[in-house]
Amino acid sequence: MSEHTPIGLEQERRSIRALTHSGNFHLDETMGYVILHYALAPKGDLRARVIDRAASDGLELVRTRAPDQIAQADIVFDVGGRHDPAQGRYDHHMKEKPLREDGVPYSAAGLLWKDYGRAALRNILTSPVDDDTLEAMWRTIDKSLILPIDQDDNGVAKMGKLSLADIVSACGPAWDTTELYGRQEALAREALGFANAATAAAAHLVNTVDRVRASLKATDRVLQAYEKAEDKRILLMETGMPTEKVIFEHDLPVVYVVSPAGPDQWNVKAIPPVRGDFGQRVSLPEAWGGLEKETLAQISGVEDAVFAHPARFICGAKSREGALKMAQLALEIDAANQPQ
C-alpha cells in the first residue's frame, strides 16, 4: 500500500496532466497509461486522449521529452530521471533503480500499479468487492501481469508472447455470463466478443503482411550495409530498422549496430550472444554504465555523448559520428581489457 495519497486520488479531485516520453514506446509505459486512465478518468476516451490530446475528462496525456513540460506535469512516468511517488515522479531509469522487496527492479507499470492499481481495479469492476477481495485481486494481477512487465523491461526475464488463439479466446464472455446477466445478454456479449475477435484477427493479418514486407526490405538493407562496413563488427545503418534477425540468420559477426534514434540522436546497440536473449556479445564499457551527457562525455571522450544504459547494452550520441566513435571506443576498451 502507498504511504502517501497518490496525486489525483485526493478527496478533492482535479484535472491531472500525466506525461511520458515521446518516440518509441514499450509495454511498461503503455500499461502505465492504461492504469492511470482507469484510476483517474475511466469514463474518458482512452484513444482520443492520445490521438486528439483531449483533456476535458479529467486526465490529459502528454508525450514529450521536453524538460519544461516534464517539470510542469502532475504525474511523470518512464522519463524525467526521478523516482519520487509523493511528487508524482515515476521514472526507473536511474543508476539506483527503485526495487521490489525481492530485488526485482520496477518499471513504470509496476510503480504506477503500486500507487494506482487498486483505484483502477475499483473502477474496472462492474460490481463492488470488499477490501480483502480487492487486495487479493491486486496481488494476483501484480504477480501474473505487472511483475513480468517489470522483469521484461529491466532485462531480468523475457515475457512469453500471447498467441493469436489466446487473444481470440479472451474476447469471449466469461463462463458465468448467463448466470449473472441472463441468456439474452450472454448471447449479445458472445456476438460482441466474436466481432472483437474478428477485428483483432483481421488487424493481425494485415499487420503481419506489412511486417513481412518490411522484414524483407530490412534484410536487403542490412546485408548491403554489412558489405560496406569497414569493420565488420560495427553495422552502420542510415535508417532505423530491425537488424538482429538478419544478423543471426546470416551469421554475421556484428557486435554493435549504430543507427538513428530520432532527428537528433544516434544509438549504439549491442548484439546479444543468442538471438532474442539478454546479454551482449561485447558489453559497453563498465565505466559508461548509467552515465549521461556531460559526465558521460568526459568519461568516454565523445563530446556529444547522450547516455549509456546501466545494463550496458545501448548508448547514444547526438551525431552519427559520435555514436560511431562510441562503438569504436567500446571495442578498443574491450580489447585492452582482454588477458594477454
Tab-separated table of C-alpha atoms in Angstrom:
chain	number	residue	atom	x	y	z
A	1	MET	CA	0.000	0.000	0.000
A	2	SER	CA	1.096	3.565	-0.649
A	3	GLU	CA	2.386	5.603	2.280
A	4	HIS	CA	1.101	8.738	0.582
A	5	THR	CA	-2.041	9.715	-1.270
A	6	PRO	CA	-1.202	9.373	-4.964
A	7	ILE	CA	-1.665	12.529	-6.988
A	8	GLY	CA	-5.147	12.666	-8.482
A	9	LEU	CA	-6.685	10.381	-5.863
A	10	GLU	CA	-7.163	13.076	-3.240
A	11	GLN	CA	-10.693	13.608	-1.923
A	12	GLU	CA	-10.950	16.844	-3.873
A	13	ARG	CA	-10.470	15.675	-7.437
A	14	ARG	CA	-8.897	17.894	-10.093
A	15	SER	CA	-7.746	17.657	-13.682
A	16	ILE	CA	-4.409	15.865	-13.934
A	17	ARG	CA	-1.706	16.231	-16.559
A	18	ALA	CA	0.223	12.970	-16.946
A	19	LEU	CA	3.382	12.829	-19.041
A	20	THR	CA	5.515	10.090	-20.521
A	21	HIS	CA	8.208	10.172	-23.177
A	22	SER	CA	7.664	10.557	-26.904
A	23	GLY	CA	9.283	8.364	-29.567
A	24	ASN	CA	9.428	4.582	-29.364
A	25	PHE	CA	7.050	3.186	-26.795
A	26	HIS	CA	7.120	-0.017	-24.793
A	27	LEU	CA	4.716	-2.111	-22.785
A	28	ASP	CA	5.601	-0.602	-19.407
A	29	GLU	CA	4.598	2.997	-20.157
A	30	THR	CA	1.692	1.864	-22.342
A	31	MET	CA	0.328	-0.193	-19.459
A	32	GLY	CA	1.162	2.670	-17.113
A	33	TYR	CA	-1.075	4.977	-19.115
A	34	VAL	CA	-3.871	2.396	-19.071
A	35	ILE	CA	-3.581	2.133	-15.279
A	36	LEU	CA	-3.829	5.920	-14.907
A	37	HIS	CA	-6.789	6.007	-17.290
A	38	TYR	CA	-8.815	3.565	-15.212
A	39	ALA	CA	-7.696	5.040	-11.886
A	40	LEU	CA	-8.277	8.710	-12.676
A	41	ALA	CA	-10.656	9.071	-15.625
A	42	PRO	CA	-12.207	5.725	-16.600
A	43	LYS	CA	-15.143	7.356	-18.355
A	44	GLY	CA	-12.838	9.300	-20.666
A	45	ASP	CA	-11.764	8.296	-24.149
A	46	LEU	CA	-8.557	6.264	-23.950
A	47	ARG	CA	-7.818	6.677	-27.663
A	48	ALA	CA	-8.909	10.279	-28.148
A	49	ARG	CA	-6.718	11.369	-25.260
A	50	VAL	CA	-3.708	10.085	-27.196
A	51	ILE	CA	-4.763	10.954	-30.737
A	52	ASP	CA	-6.592	14.252	-30.217
A	53	ARG	CA	-4.994	15.318	-26.916
A	54	ALA	CA	-8.499	15.641	-25.445
A	55	ALA	CA	-8.257	16.751	-21.816
A	56	SER	CA	-11.835	17.546	-20.827
A	57	ASP	CA	-12.347	14.255	-18.962
A	58	GLY	CA	-10.033	14.976	-16.017
A	59	LEU	CA	-6.871	13.396	-17.395
A	60	GLU	CA	-4.554	14.852	-20.021
A	61	LEU	CA	-1.776	12.768	-21.549
A	62	VAL	CA	1.354	14.429	-22.889
A	63	ARG	CA	4.095	12.503	-24.707
A	64	THR	CA	7.331	14.502	-24.823
A	65	ARG	CA	10.879	14.669	-23.532
A	66	ALA	CA	10.893	18.482	-23.181
A	67	PRO	CA	12.289	19.359	-19.703
A	68	ASP	CA	9.969	22.355	-19.225
A	69	GLN	CA	6.865	20.245	-19.834
A	70	ILE	CA	8.217	17.468	-17.620
A	71	ALA	CA	8.610	19.997	-14.819
A	72	GLN	CA	5.037	21.277	-15.228
A	73	ALA	CA	3.275	17.890	-15.341
A	74	ASP	CA	1.436	16.498	-12.316
A	75	ILE	CA	2.484	12.897	-12.983
A	76	VAL	CA	5.603	11.910	-14.940
A	77	PHE	CA	6.335	8.258	-15.721
A	78	ASP	CA	9.096	6.389	-17.561
A	79	VAL	CA	11.033	9.610	-18.128
A	80	GLY	CA	12.457	12.509	-16.130
A	81	GLY	CA	15.152	10.759	-14.106
A	82	ARG	CA	13.284	10.937	-10.776
A	83	HIS	CA	11.591	8.393	-8.551
A	84	ASP	CA	9.524	10.371	-6.060
A	85	PRO	CA	5.963	8.989	-5.970
A	86	ALA	CA	4.767	11.562	-3.440
A	87	GLN	CA	5.593	14.206	-6.045
A	88	GLY	CA	4.148	12.193	-8.927
A	89	ARG	CA	7.516	11.123	-10.390
A	90	TYR	CA	7.703	7.518	-11.573
A	91	ASP	CA	10.889	7.027	-13.583
A	92	HIS	CA	13.022	3.921	-13.156
A	93	HIS	CA	15.981	4.514	-15.492
A	94	MET	CA	18.378	5.848	-12.867
A	95	LYS	CA	21.530	4.011	-11.834
A	96	GLU	CA	19.945	3.387	-8.427
A	97	LYS	CA	16.693	1.805	-9.572
A	98	PRO	CA	13.568	1.502	-7.395
A	99	LEU	CA	13.313	-2.165	-6.385
A	100	ARG	CA	10.601	-4.547	-5.282
A	101	GLU	CA	11.042	-6.290	-1.921
A	102	ASP	CA	12.598	-9.295	-3.669
A	103	GLY	CA	15.105	-7.090	-5.517
A	104	VAL	CA	13.413	-7.092	-8.922
A	105	PRO	CA	13.600	-3.597	-10.454
A	106	TYR	CA	10.334	-1.792	-11.035
A	107	SER	CA	9.278	-0.500	-14.430
A	108	ALA	CA	6.872	2.406	-14.926
A	109	ALA	CA	3.997	-0.081	-14.994
A	110	GLY	CA	4.954	-1.589	-11.654
A	111	LEU	CA	5.457	1.783	-9.990
A	112	LEU	CA	2.078	3.059	-11.171
A	113	TRP	CA	0.312	-0.218	-10.357
A	114	LYS	CA	1.659	0.073	-6.803
A	115	ASP	CA	0.048	3.504	-6.319
A	116	TYR	CA	-2.926	3.442	-8.692
A	117	GLY	CA	-3.719	-0.226	-9.291
A	118	ARG	CA	-6.334	-0.573	-6.578
A	119	ALA	CA	-8.176	2.548	-7.732
A	120	ALA	CA	-8.032	1.239	-11.287
A	121	LEU	CA	-9.485	-2.092	-10.167
A	122	ARG	CA	-12.371	-0.416	-8.349
A	123	ASN	CA	-13.301	1.462	-11.499
A	124	ILE	CA	-12.916	-1.543	-13.775
A	125	LEU	CA	-15.095	-3.821	-11.646
A	126	THR	CA	-18.792	-3.573	-12.501
A	127	SER	CA	-19.785	-4.787	-9.037
A	128	PRO	CA	-18.112	-3.607	-5.802
A	129	VAL	CA	-15.984	-6.056	-3.820
A	130	ASP	CA	-14.737	-5.924	-0.247
A	131	ASP	CA	-11.255	-4.674	0.597
A	132	ASP	CA	-9.807	-8.161	1.151
A	133	THR	CA	-11.027	-9.342	-2.242
A	134	LEU	CA	-9.726	-6.199	-3.912
A	135	GLU	CA	-6.315	-6.680	-2.297
A	136	ALA	CA	-6.207	-10.316	-3.382
A	137	MET	CA	-7.043	-9.287	-6.943
A	138	TRP	CA	-4.396	-6.577	-6.869
A	139	ARG	CA	-1.716	-9.004	-5.681
A	140	THR	CA	-2.699	-11.674	-8.205
A	141	ILE	CA	-2.543	-9.250	-11.113
A	142	ASP	CA	0.684	-7.772	-9.792
A	143	LYS	CA	2.292	-11.212	-9.803
A	144	SER	CA	0.846	-12.561	-13.046
A	145	LEU	CA	0.918	-9.468	-15.280
A	146	ILE	CA	2.719	-6.474	-13.803
A	147	LEU	CA	5.780	-8.279	-12.419
A	148	PRO	CA	6.552	-9.901	-15.807
A	149	ILE	CA	6.347	-6.447	-17.405
A	150	ASP	CA	8.826	-5.136	-14.822
A	151	GLN	CA	11.144	-8.088	-15.436
A	152	ASP	CA	10.976	-7.747	-19.200
A	153	ASP	CA	11.525	-4.006	-19.284
A	154	ASN	CA	14.544	-4.233	-16.977
A	155	GLY	CA	16.176	-7.152	-18.740
A	156	VAL	CA	15.541	-9.668	-15.956
A	157	ALA	CA	13.386	-12.149	-17.914
A	158	LYS	CA	11.536	-12.176	-21.230
A	159	MET	CA	7.740	-12.217	-21.294
A	160	GLY	CA	6.139	-15.052	-23.218
A	161	LYS	CA	4.249	-13.894	-26.271
A	162	LEU	CA	0.483	-14.385	-26.325
A	163	SER	CA	-0.677	-16.428	-29.295
A	164	LEU	CA	-3.429	-15.115	-31.534
A	165	ALA	CA	-5.538	-18.057	-30.343
A	166	ASP	CA	-5.266	-16.838	-26.755
A	167	ILE	CA	-6.218	-13.305	-27.791
A	168	VAL	CA	-9.258	-14.513	-29.693
A	169	SER	CA	-10.284	-16.800	-26.826
A	170	ALA	CA	-10.042	-13.926	-24.364
A	171	CYS	CA	-12.617	-11.966	-26.365
A	172	GLY	CA	-15.343	-14.433	-25.424
A	173	PRO	CA	-17.614	-13.812	-22.423
A	174	ALA	CA	-16.762	-15.332	-19.071
A	175	TRP	CA	-18.252	-18.683	-18.080
A	176	ASP	CA	-20.805	-17.183	-15.686
A	177	THR	CA	-22.167	-14.504	-18.034
A	178	THR	CA	-25.561	-16.213	-18.374
A	179	GLU	CA	-25.764	-16.697	-14.620
A	180	LEU	CA	-25.061	-13.020	-13.972
A	181	TYR	CA	-26.863	-11.283	-16.826
A	182	GLY	CA	-29.299	-13.749	-18.396
A	183	ARG	CA	-29.364	-15.640	-21.682
A	184	GLN	CA	-30.131	-12.715	-23.998
A	185	GLU	CA	-27.339	-10.566	-22.616
A	186	ALA	CA	-24.986	-13.558	-22.782
A	187	LEU	CA	-25.822	-14.026	-26.457
A	188	ALA	CA	-25.277	-10.328	-27.106
A	189	ARG	CA	-21.898	-10.432	-25.370
A	190	GLU	CA	-20.942	-13.528	-27.303
A	191	ALA	CA	-21.726	-11.741	-30.578
A	192	LEU	CA	-19.754	-8.705	-29.488
A	193	GLY	CA	-16.867	-10.924	-28.450
A	194	PHE	CA	-16.797	-12.600	-31.842
A	195	ALA	CA	-16.821	-9.214	-33.569
A	196	ASN	CA	-13.938	-8.074	-31.415
A	197	ALA	CA	-12.027	-11.279	-32.087
A	198	ALA	CA	-12.557	-10.960	-35.822
A	199	THR	CA	-11.360	-7.378	-35.744
A	200	ALA	CA	-8.228	-8.404	-33.843
A	201	ALA	CA	-7.538	-11.288	-36.209
A	202	ALA	CA	-8.015	-9.109	-39.296
A	203	ALA	CA	-5.724	-6.425	-37.911
A	204	HIS	CA	-3.145	-9.073	-37.033
A	205	LEU	CA	-3.195	-10.471	-40.555
A	206	VAL	CA	-2.865	-7.054	-42.191
A	207	ASN	CA	-0.048	-6.100	-39.839
A	208	THR	CA	1.706	-9.427	-40.397
A	209	VAL	CA	1.680	-8.935	-44.157
A	210	ASP	CA	3.093	-5.430	-43.762
A	211	ARG	CA	5.740	-6.544	-41.280
A	212	VAL	CA	6.857	-9.374	-43.570
A	213	ARG	CA	7.178	-6.854	-46.384
A	214	ALA	CA	9.254	-4.580	-44.169
A	215	SER	CA	11.329	-7.523	-42.913
A	216	LEU	CA	12.368	-8.484	-46.436
A	217	LYS	CA	13.271	-4.867	-47.134
A	218	ALA	CA	15.312	-4.737	-43.926
A	219	THR	CA	17.215	-7.888	-44.915
A	220	ASP	CA	18.387	-6.265	-48.147
A	221	ARG	CA	19.365	-3.052	-46.353
A	222	VAL	CA	21.240	-4.829	-43.549
A	223	LEU	CA	23.230	-7.025	-45.942
A	224	GLN	CA	24.106	-4.012	-48.087
A	225	ALA	CA	25.287	-2.100	-45.023
A	226	TYR	CA	27.331	-5.076	-43.869
A	227	GLU	CA	29.075	-5.323	-47.235
A	228	LYS	CA	30.038	-1.624	-46.978
A	229	ALA	CA	31.275	-1.872	-43.376
A	230	GLU	CA	34.998	-1.303	-42.884
A	231	ASP	CA	34.910	-3.046	-39.507
A	232	LYS	CA	32.501	-5.978	-39.822
A	233	ARG	CA	31.866	-5.859	-36.065
A	234	ILE	CA	30.116	-2.488	-36.418
A	235	LEU	CA	26.991	-2.302	-38.563
A	236	LEU	CA	26.207	1.287	-39.530
A	237	MET	CA	22.566	1.723	-40.564
A	238	GLU	CA	21.451	5.033	-42.029
A	239	THR	CA	17.820	4.267	-41.123
A	240	GLY	CA	16.453	2.631	-38.006
A	241	MET	CA	15.053	-0.867	-38.638
A	242	PRO	CA	15.131	-4.389	-37.152
A	243	THR	CA	18.609	-5.875	-37.629
A	244	GLU	CA	19.014	-8.687	-35.092
A	245	LYS	CA	17.016	-11.243	-37.105
A	246	VAL	CA	19.195	-10.721	-40.181
A	247	ILE	CA	22.425	-10.770	-38.185
A	248	PHE	CA	21.658	-14.184	-36.700
A	249	GLU	CA	20.078	-15.723	-39.783
A	250	HIS	CA	23.160	-14.800	-41.830
A	251	ASP	CA	25.663	-15.496	-39.044
A	252	LEU	CA	27.170	-12.009	-39.240
A	253	PRO	CA	29.924	-11.232	-36.682
A	254	VAL	CA	28.298	-7.909	-35.786
A	255	VAL	CA	28.881	-6.693	-32.239
A	256	TYR	CA	27.278	-3.242	-32.345
A	257	VAL	CA	24.585	-1.692	-34.527
A	258	VAL	CA	24.777	2.084	-34.989
A	259	SER	CA	21.547	3.672	-36.209
A	260	PRO	CA	19.461	6.868	-35.877
A	261	ALA	CA	17.010	7.005	-32.970
A	262	GLY	CA	15.386	10.308	-33.934
A	263	PRO	CA	16.249	13.601	-35.606
A	264	ASP	CA	18.919	14.476	-33.010
A	265	GLN	CA	20.233	11.162	-31.730
A	266	TRP	CA	22.074	8.071	-32.896
A	267	ASN	CA	22.252	4.917	-30.777
A	268	VAL	CA	24.730	2.079	-30.413
A	269	LYS	CA	23.011	-1.203	-29.576
A	270	ALA	CA	24.945	-4.294	-28.526
A	271	ILE	CA	24.012	-7.583	-30.157
A	272	PRO	CA	23.243	-10.450	-27.723
A	273	PRO	CA	25.146	-13.755	-27.899
A	274	VAL	CA	21.912	-15.584	-28.739
A	275	ARG	CA	19.047	-14.114	-30.732
A	276	GLY	CA	16.343	-12.626	-28.535
A	277	ASP	CA	18.394	-13.159	-25.390
A	278	PHE	CA	19.591	-10.634	-22.834
A	279	GLY	CA	23.305	-10.021	-22.568
A	280	GLN	CA	25.796	-8.814	-25.148
A	281	ARG	CA	28.486	-10.287	-27.348
A	282	VAL	CA	30.584	-7.380	-26.099
A	283	SER	CA	29.114	-5.187	-23.348
A	284	LEU	CA	29.644	-1.460	-23.455
A	285	PRO	CA	32.434	-0.238	-21.136
A	286	GLU	CA	31.696	-0.674	-17.452
A	287	ALA	CA	32.754	2.917	-16.727
A	288	TRP	CA	29.998	4.247	-19.010
A	289	GLY	CA	27.073	2.392	-17.424
A	290	GLY	CA	24.283	4.666	-16.191
A	291	LEU	CA	26.047	7.922	-17.126
A	292	GLU	CA	24.534	10.778	-19.126
A	293	LYS	CA	25.528	13.893	-21.060
A	294	GLU	CA	28.490	15.881	-19.668
A	295	THR	CA	29.556	13.146	-17.262
A	296	LEU	CA	29.461	10.502	-19.975
A	297	ALA	CA	31.170	12.822	-22.471
A	298	GLN	CA	34.031	13.388	-20.044
A	299	ILE	CA	34.474	9.698	-19.233
A	300	SER	CA	34.064	8.416	-22.805
A	301	GLY	CA	35.842	11.202	-24.666
A	302	VAL	CA	32.888	11.590	-27.037
A	303	GLU	CA	31.795	15.233	-26.855
A	304	ASP	CA	28.166	14.714	-27.872
A	305	ALA	CA	27.527	11.524	-25.881
A	306	VAL	CA	23.960	11.440	-24.540
A	307	PHE	CA	23.508	8.324	-22.403
A	308	ALA	CA	24.680	4.802	-21.617
A	309	HIS	CA	22.178	2.347	-20.142
A	310	PRO	CA	23.119	0.856	-16.742
A	311	ALA	CA	22.805	-2.637	-18.265
A	312	ARG	CA	25.428	-1.584	-20.874
A	313	PHE	CA	23.535	-2.854	-23.916
A	314	ILE	CA	22.779	0.525	-25.502
A	315	CYS	CA	24.226	4.024	-25.573
A	316	GLY	CA	23.809	7.076	-27.763
A	317	ALA	CA	25.189	10.358	-29.023
A	318	LYS	CA	23.713	13.358	-30.769
A	319	SER	CA	25.512	12.681	-34.052
A	320	ARG	CA	26.208	9.779	-36.374
A	321	GLU	CA	29.924	10.370	-35.944
A	322	GLY	CA	29.640	10.463	-32.151
A	323	ALA	CA	27.739	7.172	-31.986
A	324	LEU	CA	30.176	5.527	-34.398
A	325	LYS	CA	33.080	6.730	-32.253
A	326	MET	CA	31.411	5.263	-29.152
A	327	ALA	CA	31.143	1.874	-30.864
A	328	GLN	CA	34.785	2.002	-31.938
A	329	LEU	CA	35.960	3.060	-28.478
A	330	ALA	CA	33.919	0.294	-26.841
A	331	LEU	CA	35.677	-2.313	-28.965
A	332	GLU	CA	39.080	-0.797	-28.230
A	333	ILE	CA	38.409	-0.777	-24.483
A	334	ASP	CA	37.190	-4.373	-24.582
A	335	ALA	CA	40.314	-5.461	-26.478
A	336	ALA	CA	42.560	-3.654	-23.969
A	337	ASN	CA	40.852	-5.433	-21.082
A	338	GLN	CA	41.316	-8.911	-22.519
A	339	PRO	CA	44.025	-11.054	-20.872
A	340	GLN	CA	47.220	-11.124	-22.848
